[in-house]
Coordinates of C-alpha atoms and ligand atoms in Angstrom, one line a residue:
Chain G
M16 CA 0.0 -0.1 0.0
P17 CA 1.3 3.3 -0.8
R18 CA 2.3 5.4 2.0
R19 CA 0.5 8.7 2.9
L20 CA 1.8 11.6 1.1
I21 CA 2.9 13.6 4.6
N22 CA 5.6 10.5 5.1
R23 CA 6.7 10.0 1.5
Q24 CA 10.2 12.0 1.2
P25 CA 11.9 12.9 -2.2
S26 CA 15.3 11.5 -3.0
K27 CA 18.3 14.1 -2.9
P28 CA 18.4 14.2 -6.9
T29 CA 14.5 14.7 -6.9
R30 CA 14.5 17.2 -4.4
V31 CA 16.9 19.1 -6.0
A32 CA 15.5 18.7 -9.6
L33 CA 12.1 20.0 -8.2
G34 CA 13.7 22.9 -6.5
I35 CA 15.2 23.9 -10.0
L36 CA 11.9 23.6 -11.7
P37 CA 10.0 26.6 -10.8
F38 CA 13.1 28.9 -11.5
L39 CA 13.6 27.5 -15.1
M40 CA 9.7 27.8 -15.4
L41 CA 10.1 31.5 -14.5
I42 CA 12.8 32.0 -16.9
A43 CA 11.0 30.6 -19.6
I44 CA 7.8 32.4 -19.0
Y45 CA 10.1 35.4 -18.9
M46 CA 11.5 34.9 -22.2
M47 CA 8.3 34.4 -23.9
A48 CA 6.7 37.5 -23.1
S49 CA 10.1 39.4 -23.7
H50 CA 10.0 37.8 -27.0
Q51 CA 6.5 39.1 -27.4
R52 CA 7.0 42.6 -26.4
L53 CA 9.6 43.0 -28.6
L54 CA 8.6 41.7 -31.6
E55 CA 5.8 44.6 -31.5
N56 CA 8.2 47.2 -30.2
P57 CA 11.9 46.8 -30.7
S58 CA 13.1 49.8 -28.5
D59 CA 10.8 48.4 -25.6
K60 CA 12.6 48.8 -22.5
L61 CA 10.0 47.0 -20.0
L62 CA 11.5 43.1 -20.4
P63 CA 14.7 43.2 -22.3
A64 CA 16.2 40.2 -23.9
M65 CA 18.4 38.2 -22.8
S66 CA 21.2 39.6 -24.6
S67 CA 20.9 43.3 -23.3
F68 CA 21.5 41.9 -20.1
A69 CA 24.6 40.4 -21.0
N70 CA 25.8 43.6 -22.4
S71 CA 24.6 45.4 -19.4
I72 CA 26.4 43.1 -16.8
E73 CA 29.4 43.2 -19.2
R74 CA 29.2 47.0 -19.2
M75 CA 29.0 47.3 -15.2
A76 CA 30.8 44.4 -13.8
F77 CA 33.7 43.5 -16.3
S78 CA 34.7 46.8 -18.0
E79 CA 36.3 49.8 -16.4
N80 CA 34.2 52.9 -16.3
Q81 CA 35.5 55.3 -18.2
R82 CA 34.9 58.3 -15.8
T83 CA 36.2 56.4 -12.5
G84 CA 38.5 54.3 -14.0
T85 CA 37.1 51.3 -11.8
Y86 CA 34.3 48.9 -11.8
L87 CA 30.9 50.3 -11.1
F88 CA 29.3 46.7 -9.8
W89 CA 32.1 45.4 -7.8
D90 CA 32.3 49.3 -6.3
D91 CA 28.4 48.9 -5.5
T92 CA 28.8 45.4 -3.8
V93 CA 31.8 46.4 -1.7
S94 CA 30.1 49.4 -0.5
S95 CA 26.8 47.7 0.1
M96 CA 28.4 44.6 1.6
Q97 CA 30.3 46.5 4.0
R98 CA 27.9 49.0 5.2
I99 CA 25.6 45.9 5.8
C100 CA 27.7 43.4 7.8
I101 CA 29.2 46.9 9.9
A102 CA 25.6 47.5 10.9
V103 CA 24.8 43.8 11.7
S104 CA 27.7 43.0 13.3
I105 CA 27.1 46.3 15.9
S106 CA 23.2 45.2 16.4
A107 CA 24.2 41.7 17.0
F108 CA 26.4 43.0 19.9
I109 CA 24.2 45.2 20.9
G110 CA 21.5 42.8 21.0
L111 CA 23.5 40.1 22.6
L112 CA 24.8 42.8 25.3
F113 CA 21.4 44.8 26.3
G114 CA 19.5 41.5 25.8
V115 CA 21.3 39.4 27.9
A116 CA 22.1 42.5 30.4
N117 CA 18.0 42.8 30.8
G118 CA 17.1 39.0 30.8
A119 CA 19.7 38.5 33.6
I120 CA 19.8 41.2 35.9
P121 CA 16.3 42.5 37.0
Y122 CA 17.4 46.3 38.3
I123 CA 19.0 46.7 34.7
R124 CA 15.5 45.1 33.1
A125 CA 13.5 47.3 35.3
K126 CA 15.4 50.6 34.1
L127 CA 15.9 49.5 30.2
S128 CA 13.0 47.6 29.3
P129 CA 10.2 50.1 29.2
L130 CA 12.6 52.3 26.7
I131 CA 13.8 49.7 24.6
T132 CA 9.9 48.5 23.8
A133 CA 9.3 52.1 23.1
I134 CA 12.0 52.5 20.8
S135 CA 11.4 49.5 19.5
L136 CA 7.8 50.8 18.4
I137 CA 9.3 54.0 16.6
P138 CA 9.1 53.5 12.2
P139 CA 12.7 53.7 11.4
M140 CA 12.0 55.3 8.4
A141 CA 10.2 58.0 9.8
I142 CA 13.4 58.9 11.6
L143 CA 15.6 58.9 8.9
P144 CA 15.6 62.7 8.2
I145 CA 16.5 63.5 11.7
L146 CA 19.7 60.7 11.3
F147 CA 20.9 62.5 8.1
I148 CA 20.8 65.6 10.0
V149 CA 22.4 64.2 12.8
F150 CA 25.3 61.9 11.0
G151 CA 25.3 63.7 8.1
L152 CA 24.9 62.2 4.9
G153 CA 28.2 59.7 4.9
E154 CA 28.6 56.1 5.8
L155 CA 27.4 56.4 9.5
A156 CA 23.6 57.7 8.6
K157 CA 23.4 54.3 6.9
V158 CA 24.7 52.1 9.3
M159 CA 22.5 53.8 12.3
L160 CA 19.1 53.4 10.3
I161 CA 20.1 49.4 10.1
V162 CA 21.0 49.6 13.6
I163 CA 18.2 51.5 14.7
G164 CA 15.6 49.4 12.5
I165 CA 16.8 46.0 13.6
A166 CA 18.8 45.9 17.1
P167 CA 15.8 47.0 19.2
F168 CA 14.5 43.3 17.8
L169 CA 17.5 41.7 18.6
I170 CA 17.6 43.4 22.3
R171 CA 14.1 42.2 22.7
D172 CA 14.7 38.7 21.5
M173 CA 17.8 37.8 23.4
Q174 CA 15.8 39.2 26.7
Q175 CA 13.5 36.7 26.5
R176 CA 16.0 33.8 25.5
T177 CA 17.7 34.7 28.5
L178 CA 14.5 34.4 30.5
E179 CA 13.8 31.4 28.7
V180 CA 16.8 29.4 30.2
P181 CA 15.3 27.0 32.7
A182 CA 15.2 28.4 36.4
E183 CA 16.9 24.8 37.1
Q184 CA 20.1 25.4 35.3
I185 CA 20.5 29.2 37.4
I186 CA 19.9 27.6 40.6
K187 CA 21.8 24.3 40.0
A188 CA 25.1 26.8 38.9
Q189 CA 24.6 28.5 42.1
T190 CA 24.7 25.5 44.2
L191 CA 27.4 24.9 42.2
G192 CA 29.3 27.9 43.6
A193 CA 29.1 30.1 40.6
N194 CA 28.4 34.0 41.0
S195 CA 26.6 36.0 38.7
W196 CA 29.2 36.7 36.1
H197 CA 30.1 33.0 36.0
I198 CA 26.6 32.4 35.4
I199 CA 25.8 35.5 32.8
L200 CA 29.5 34.2 31.1
R201 CA 29.2 30.7 31.2
V202 CA 25.5 29.4 31.2
I203 CA 23.4 32.2 29.8
V204 CA 26.0 33.2 26.9
P205 CA 26.8 30.3 25.3
Q206 CA 23.5 29.2 25.3
V207 CA 21.9 32.4 23.5
V208 CA 24.5 32.9 21.0
P209 CA 22.9 30.0 18.6
R210 CA 19.7 31.8 19.2
L211 CA 21.2 35.2 18.3
I212 CA 22.6 33.7 15.0
S213 CA 18.8 32.7 14.3
S214 CA 17.3 36.2 15.0
V215 CA 19.7 37.9 12.9
R216 CA 19.1 35.6 10.1
L217 CA 15.1 36.4 10.5
S218 CA 16.5 40.4 11.1
L219 CA 18.7 40.4 7.4
G220 CA 15.5 41.2 5.5
S221 CA 14.8 44.2 7.7
A222 CA 18.6 45.1 7.2
W223 CA 18.7 44.7 3.1
L224 CA 15.2 47.2 3.6
F225 CA 16.8 50.0 5.3
L226 CA 19.9 49.6 3.4
I227 CA 18.3 50.1 -0.1
A228 CA 16.0 52.8 1.6
A229 CA 19.3 54.8 3.0
E230 CA 21.2 54.3 -0.1
A231 CA 18.1 55.2 -2.5
I232 CA 17.8 58.4 -0.7
A233 CA 21.3 59.4 -0.3
S234 CA 24.3 57.9 -1.6
T235 CA 26.6 57.8 -4.0
E236 CA 27.4 54.2 -4.7
G237 CA 25.8 51.2 -3.4
L238 CA 23.5 48.7 -5.3
G239 CA 20.5 50.4 -3.7
Y240 CA 21.8 53.7 -4.9
R241 CA 22.4 52.5 -8.3
I242 CA 19.2 50.7 -9.0
F243 CA 17.1 54.0 -8.2
L244 CA 19.7 56.1 -10.3
V245 CA 18.9 54.1 -13.2
R246 CA 15.3 53.9 -12.7
R247 CA 15.1 57.3 -14.3
Y248 CA 16.2 55.6 -17.7
L249 CA 13.4 53.0 -17.2
A250 CA 16.9 50.5 -17.6
M251 CA 15.8 47.7 -16.4
D252 CA 18.3 45.6 -17.9
I253 CA 20.5 46.9 -15.0
I254 CA 17.8 46.8 -12.4
L255 CA 16.8 43.2 -12.8
P256 CA 20.4 41.6 -12.4
Y257 CA 21.2 43.9 -9.8
V258 CA 17.8 42.6 -7.9
I259 CA 18.9 39.3 -8.6
W260 CA 22.5 39.6 -7.0
I261 CA 21.1 41.2 -4.4
T262 CA 18.9 38.1 -4.1
F263 CA 21.8 36.2 -4.1
L264 CA 23.9 38.1 -1.8
A265 CA 21.4 37.6 0.7
F266 CA 20.9 33.9 0.3
V267 CA 24.6 33.3 0.5
F268 CA 24.6 35.6 3.8
D269 CA 22.1 33.2 5.1
F270 CA 23.7 30.3 4.2
V271 CA 26.8 31.0 6.0
L272 CA 25.4 32.0 9.2
K273 CA 23.3 28.9 9.0
K274 CA 26.2 26.5 8.5
T275 CA 28.3 28.7 11.0
S276 CA 26.1 27.9 13.9
Q277 CA 25.6 24.3 12.8
K278 CA 29.6 23.9 13.0
L279 CA 29.9 26.0 16.0
F280 CA 26.9 24.6 18.2
P281 CA 26.0 21.1 17.4
W282 CA 24.4 20.9 20.7
F283 CA 21.9 23.3 19.8
H284 CA 20.9 21.9 16.4
G285 CA 21.0 18.3 17.4
S286 CA 17.4 18.4 19.0
L287 CA 16.2 20.8 16.4
K288 CA 13.9 20.4 13.3
E289 CA 15.8 22.4 10.3
S290 CA 14.2 24.8 8.1
Chain Q
M14 CA 23.4 20.2 68.4
P15 CA 21.5 18.7 65.7
Y16 CA 22.9 19.2 62.0
I17 CA 19.4 20.5 60.7
A18 CA 17.0 21.7 62.9
M19 CA 13.3 23.0 62.1
K20 CA 11.6 25.2 64.4
N21 CA 7.9 26.0 63.7
V22 CA 8.2 26.5 59.7
S23 CA 5.6 27.3 57.7
K24 CA 4.8 28.2 54.6
E25 CA 1.8 30.1 52.7
Y26 CA 1.2 31.5 49.1
G27 CA -1.2 34.2 49.7
D28 CA -4.3 32.3 52.0
Q29 CA -3.1 28.9 50.8
V30 CA -1.7 27.2 53.9
V31 CA 0.8 24.8 51.8
L32 CA 3.1 23.6 55.2
E33 CA 2.2 24.3 58.7
R34 CA 4.3 23.6 61.9
L35 CA 6.9 21.6 61.2
N36 CA 9.2 20.6 64.1
N37 CA 12.1 18.5 63.4
R38 CA 15.7 17.5 63.5
V39 CA 18.0 15.8 61.5
E40 CA 21.5 14.5 62.1
Q41 CA 24.5 14.9 59.9
G42 CA 24.6 11.7 57.4
E43 CA 20.8 10.9 57.7
F44 CA 19.0 9.6 54.3
I45 CA 15.8 10.7 54.3
T46 CA 13.3 9.9 51.9
I47 CA 10.0 11.8 51.4
V48 CA 6.5 11.0 50.5
G49 CA 3.0 12.5 50.5
A50 CA 0.2 13.3 48.0
S51 CA 0.5 15.3 44.7
G52 CA 0.4 19.0 45.7
C53 CA 1.1 18.8 49.7
G54 CA 3.8 20.7 49.5
K55 CA 7.0 18.3 49.5
T56 CA 8.9 20.4 46.7
T57 CA 8.0 23.4 48.5
F58 CA 9.6 22.0 51.6
L59 CA 12.9 20.9 49.1
K60 CA 12.9 24.7 48.1
M61 CA 12.9 26.0 51.9
L62 CA 16.3 23.8 52.3
L63 CA 17.4 24.9 48.8
G64 CA 16.8 28.8 49.9
T65 CA 14.7 29.5 46.5
E66 CA 11.9 30.1 48.7
V67 CA 11.7 31.1 52.7
P68 CA 9.4 30.0 55.4
S69 CA 6.5 32.3 56.3
R70 CA 7.1 31.4 59.6
G71 CA 9.9 30.0 61.7
Q72 CA 13.3 28.8 60.9
I73 CA 15.4 26.2 59.5
L74 CA 18.6 25.9 60.9
L75 CA 22.2 24.3 59.3
E76 CA 24.8 23.6 62.5
N77 CA 22.3 26.8 64.3
Q78 CA 23.2 29.1 61.6
T79 CA 19.8 30.1 59.0
L80 CA 19.9 29.0 56.0
S81 CA 20.8 31.6 53.9
P82 CA 18.1 32.7 51.4
E83 CA 19.7 31.9 48.1
P84 CA 21.0 28.6 46.6
D85 CA 24.7 28.4 47.4
E86 CA 27.7 25.4 47.6
N87 CA 26.1 24.0 51.0
R88 CA 23.4 22.3 49.3
G89 CA 23.4 20.4 45.7
I90 CA 20.6 19.2 44.0
V91 CA 19.0 17.2 41.7
F92 CA 15.9 18.1 39.5
Q93 CA 13.4 16.0 38.1
R94 CA 14.5 17.4 34.6
Y95 CA 16.6 20.5 33.1
S96 CA 19.3 20.5 36.0
V97 CA 22.8 19.8 33.5
F98 CA 23.9 22.2 31.5
P99 CA 22.7 21.4 27.7
H100 CA 25.7 23.3 25.7
M101 CA 28.6 21.3 27.5
T102 CA 29.7 17.8 27.1
V103 CA 29.6 15.4 30.1
L104 CA 33.2 16.3 31.2
Q105 CA 32.4 20.4 30.7
N106 CA 29.2 19.6 33.0
V107 CA 31.0 18.2 36.0
L108 CA 34.2 20.3 35.3
F109 CA 32.2 23.5 35.5
A110 CA 32.2 23.7 39.8
K111 CA 35.7 23.3 39.5
E112 CA 36.1 25.7 36.8
V113 CA 33.7 28.5 38.6
A114 CA 35.6 27.6 41.9
Q115 CA 39.4 28.6 40.8
S116 CA 38.7 31.3 38.3
S117 CA 36.6 34.3 39.2
L118 CA 37.1 36.3 36.1
L119 CA 36.4 33.8 33.1
G120 CA 35.4 30.9 35.3
R121 CA 37.7 28.7 33.0
L122 CA 41.2 26.7 33.8
F123 CA 44.3 26.3 32.0
G124 CA 47.0 24.5 32.0
A125 CA 48.1 22.6 35.2
K126 CA 45.1 23.6 37.2
R127 CA 42.7 22.3 34.6
K128 CA 44.6 18.9 34.1
Q129 CA 43.9 18.5 37.9
A130 CA 40.5 19.5 37.6
M131 CA 40.1 17.1 34.8
E132 CA 41.2 14.3 36.8
Q133 CA 39.2 14.9 39.3
S134 CA 35.7 15.2 37.3
L135 CA 36.9 12.2 35.5
S136 CA 36.8 10.0 38.5
M137 CA 33.3 11.7 39.3
I138 CA 31.8 10.7 35.9
E139 CA 33.3 7.3 36.6
A140 CA 31.8 6.8 40.1
V141 CA 28.4 7.6 38.5
G142 CA 29.5 5.2 35.3
L143 CA 29.4 7.6 32.5
S144 CA 33.0 7.4 31.7
H145 CA 32.4 5.9 28.0
A146 CA 29.9 9.0 27.7
Q147 CA 32.3 11.7 28.5
N148 CA 32.4 13.6 25.4
K149 CA 29.1 13.4 25.0
Y150 CA 26.2 16.4 25.3
P151 CA 23.3 16.1 27.2
H152 CA 20.8 15.5 24.1
E153 CA 22.9 12.7 23.1
L154 CA 22.2 10.6 26.6
S155 CA 19.3 8.7 28.0
G156 CA 16.8 10.0 30.6
G157 CA 18.9 7.8 33.4
M158 CA 22.1 8.9 32.0
Q159 CA 21.6 12.5 32.3
Q160 CA 20.3 12.3 35.6
R161 CA 23.6 10.5 36.5
L162 CA 25.3 13.3 35.4
A163 CA 23.5 15.6 37.3
I164 CA 24.0 13.9 40.2
A165 CA 27.9 13.6 39.3
Q166 CA 28.1 17.3 38.7
S167 CA 26.5 18.2 42.3
L168 CA 29.0 15.8 44.1
I169 CA 32.0 17.1 42.9
K170 CA 31.1 20.1 45.2
K171 CA 30.7 17.7 48.4
P172 CA 27.5 19.6 49.4
R173 CA 26.9 19.3 52.9
I174 CA 23.0 18.6 52.3
L175 CA 21.8 16.8 49.1
L176 CA 18.1 17.6 47.8
L177 CA 16.9 14.9 45.3
D178 CA 13.3 15.6 43.9
E179 CA 11.9 12.9 42.7
P180 CA 15.0 12.2 40.2
F181 CA 14.2 9.2 39.0
G182 CA 10.2 10.0 38.5
A183 CA 11.2 9.6 34.6
L184 CA 12.8 6.9 34.3
D185 CA 11.5 3.4 34.0
P186 CA 11.6 0.5 36.9
G187 CA 14.4 -1.5 35.8
I188 CA 16.5 1.6 35.6
R189 CA 15.4 3.4 38.4
K190 CA 16.5 0.4 40.6
D191 CA 20.1 1.1 39.1
M192 CA 19.9 4.7 40.1
H193 CA 19.0 3.7 43.5
K194 CA 21.9 1.7 44.2
L195 CA 24.0 4.2 42.9
V196 CA 22.7 6.9 45.3
L197 CA 23.3 4.4 48.4
K198 CA 26.7 3.9 47.1
L199 CA 27.7 7.4 46.9
W200 CA 25.9 8.3 50.1
R201 CA 27.9 5.8 51.9
Q202 CA 31.0 6.8 50.0
Y203 CA 30.6 10.5 50.3
K204 CA 29.0 10.4 54.1
L205 CA 26.3 12.4 52.2
T206 CA 23.2 13.7 54.2
I207 CA 20.4 13.1 51.6
F208 CA 16.4 14.4 51.3
M209 CA 14.8 12.7 48.5
I210 CA 11.7 12.9 47.5
T211 CA 9.6 9.8 45.6
H212 CA 6.1 9.5 44.8
D213 CA 7.3 5.8 45.3
I214 CA 6.1 4.7 48.4
K215 CA 8.0 1.6 48.2
E216 CA 10.7 3.2 47.6
G217 CA 10.7 4.8 50.6
F218 CA 10.9 1.5 52.4
Y219 CA 14.3 0.5 51.8
L220 CA 16.3 3.7 50.7
G221 CA 18.1 5.6 53.4
T222 CA 17.6 5.9 57.0
R223 CA 14.0 7.5 57.6
L224 CA 11.1 7.7 56.1
W225 CA 9.1 11.5 56.1
V226 CA 5.3 11.2 55.1
F227 CA 3.9 14.5 54.5
D228 CA 0.1 15.3 54.9
K229 CA -3.0 17.1 56.0
I230 CA -3.5 16.7 59.8
R231 CA -6.7 18.7 59.4
N232 CA -9.1 19.2 56.5
D233 CA -11.7 21.2 56.0
P234 CA -14.2 20.0 52.7
H235 CA -15.2 23.5 52.5
A236 CA -12.0 25.5 52.7
P237 CA -9.5 23.0 51.4
N238 CA -6.8 25.9 51.2
A239 CA -6.7 26.5 55.1
Y240 CA -4.8 23.7 56.7
G241 CA -1.2 22.7 55.5
A242 CA 0.6 19.5 55.4
A243 CA 3.0 18.4 58.3
I244 CA 5.3 15.7 59.0
T245 CA 2.7 12.7 59.9
Y246 CA 4.7 10.0 60.0
D247 CA 8.7 9.6 60.8
L248 CA 10.0 6.3 60.7
P249 CA 13.1 4.6 60.8
V250 CA 13.6 2.9 57.6
G251 CA 14.0 -1.3 57.9
A252 CA 12.1 -1.2 61.4
C253 CA 8.6 -0.9 60.4
E254 CA 6.0 -3.5 59.5
A255 CA 3.7 -4.2 56.7
K256 CA 0.7 -2.7 58.7
V257 CA 2.2 0.7 58.9
F258 CA 2.9 1.1 55.5
Q259 CA -0.4 -0.1 54.5
E260 CA -1.9 2.4 56.6
I261 CA 0.1 5.2 55.0
D262 CA -0.8 3.9 51.7
Q263 CA -4.5 4.2 52.5
N264 CA -4.0 7.2 54.1
L265 CA -2.2 9.1 51.1
S266 CA -5.2 7.4 48.5
K267 CA -7.6 9.2 50.6
T268 CA -6.1 12.8 50.6
N269 CA -5.8 12.0 47.0
T270 CA -9.4 11.3 46.1
A271 CA -10.5 14.2 48.2
Q272 CA -8.2 16.9 46.4
K273 CA -9.1 15.2 43.5
N274 CA -13.1 15.7 44.4
I275 CA -12.0 19.2 45.1
G276 CA -10.6 19.7 42.0
E277 CA -13.8 18.2 40.2
Q278 CA -16.2 20.6 42.0
S279 CA -14.4 23.5 41.7
N280 CA -14.2 22.4 37.8
G281 CA -17.4 21.7 37.6
Ligands
ATP9 N1 5.1 29.6 43.6 C1 3.9 29.2 44.1 N2 2.9 29.9 44.3 C2 1.6 29.9 44.7 N3 1.2 28.4 44.8 C3 2.6 27.7 45.1 C4 3.7 28.1 44.5 N4 4.3 26.8 44.2 C5 3.5 25.9 45.0 N5 2.1 26.3 45.3 C6 1.2 25.5 45.5 O1 2.0 24.6 46.8 C7 1.1 23.3 47.0 C8 2.4 22.5 46.9 O2 3.0 22.4 45.9 P1 4.4 21.6 45.6 O3 4.9 21.6 44.5 O4 5.2 21.7 46.9 O5 3.7 20.0 45.8 P2 4.5 18.4 45.8 O6 3.9 17.9 47.0 O7 5.8 19.0 45.3 O8 3.8 18.1 44.5 P3 4.0 17.0 43.5 O9 4.1 15.6 44.2 O10 2.7 16.8 42.3 O11 5.1 17.2 43.3 C9 0.4 23.2 45.5 O12 -0.8 23.4 46.2 C10 0.6 24.0 44.6 O13 -0.3 25.1 44.2
MG10 MG1 7.3 18.4 43.6

């Protein structure tokens, strides 16, 4: 008798093939639609042909820009990646520091928790002008936007994770002679770090959102800046490859975090269903 | 001078009286098994010995000193679950106490000190029979192995009192027998003073030196919270007869049914 659908697992090659299929279908649909439009109007810009993509990528990524003498695509990538990496690292550090302090020490929690809840409710985009006024139009304002956008979430999440460390463990540590600092350093922090990585993975989407928004408004290079710059010329042949590239970078970022966490914290992933 | 003395100890939560007027003394090296109906306050009593709860009235003295109101090195504990650190291997779990004792800044040891602490930890791991699993994480251990680890972890500290709250309640009977042998062996070897809660009254009759039964002396069916439990039997183990055993068993099941009825009434 065939097993129930929920119990049937595809083999590895089948899984890969099934995963690729939707992508191939999307590309095929695009190519047909683009072909149709270009037949009707050869100067149509909305759905460029594959050859125009190849041209644009060649121009942006593999040939020197005449004005600057550099490769625009890689310049954009480096500045965006720098911004997001710095901002996410700072946010993760703040999240861990304040989250654990809040979760572990009632006197700190009483003081900071209401403030952090209030800050996390401010829509970050609404204070973007303030950031530009205070920090200028340079790198700092863009990094700050991302930090303000995701750090409060990380702090609150880390506070919650810290509170979830079973009371039994905290009591046990005390009976083993540990003081508050030992408990934070050896019992709480090692247990919340893998959870911090999962929260960072969840907040990456927002981080990209804030990065691109900041770059769109005030910047001279960056992936988001470029997309909004060429939008004026309806340059879909540049926008679409950039979007795909950003998506790919986001995927790699997430993947690296996941693998690092599995490598470093086998005890955490040992008892967990992975997505 | 008794080792542990309880003087008129009562505990209330709001208007619910859980324990009332406990008076007793315990000598060093005794092994006390505690039984009683569910919800009668056994864990509450253990928490007061541990220091996570304080008596509402009266006091508990350890060698004439009031117990400190937070857990400390004098009292080791093994809970029913969650008392080992999931992010540390068996060896690291046992090593932990040594590390925090000798390194106040990092809580970690290096070099010769670490080597010495490792040796002590390994012999403790061997004493509970976990040598083959010393590098495993708790999620890779069975329930019984985790509890053995929890015991080793506490014993390395040589606590003056060891508190066990249904430590083997989740294990199946065969393994439970092995664990009892282990606890008895360690109790003799390290000259411990042990309080152990169990829900299996038969265990109480062959483990340790004394059996305490917690039960309500007075019961008002209209105000089930008005009276608390006390120690209704305090028996030397080995010297009691089958009749006493049956009597206790009956009393306990009576309290249990009474409570169940009350529960059903308030639910319905
Ligand atoms: N923190 C608390 N606040 C209010 N009531 C509590 C608290 N802790 C325990 N109680 C109440 O005290 C009573 C005794 O609880 P306790 O956990 O000591 O029972 P127990 O004898 O250990 O039961 P079991 O055998 O089921 O573990 C229960 O009725 C419980 O509802
Ligand atoms: Mg209990």
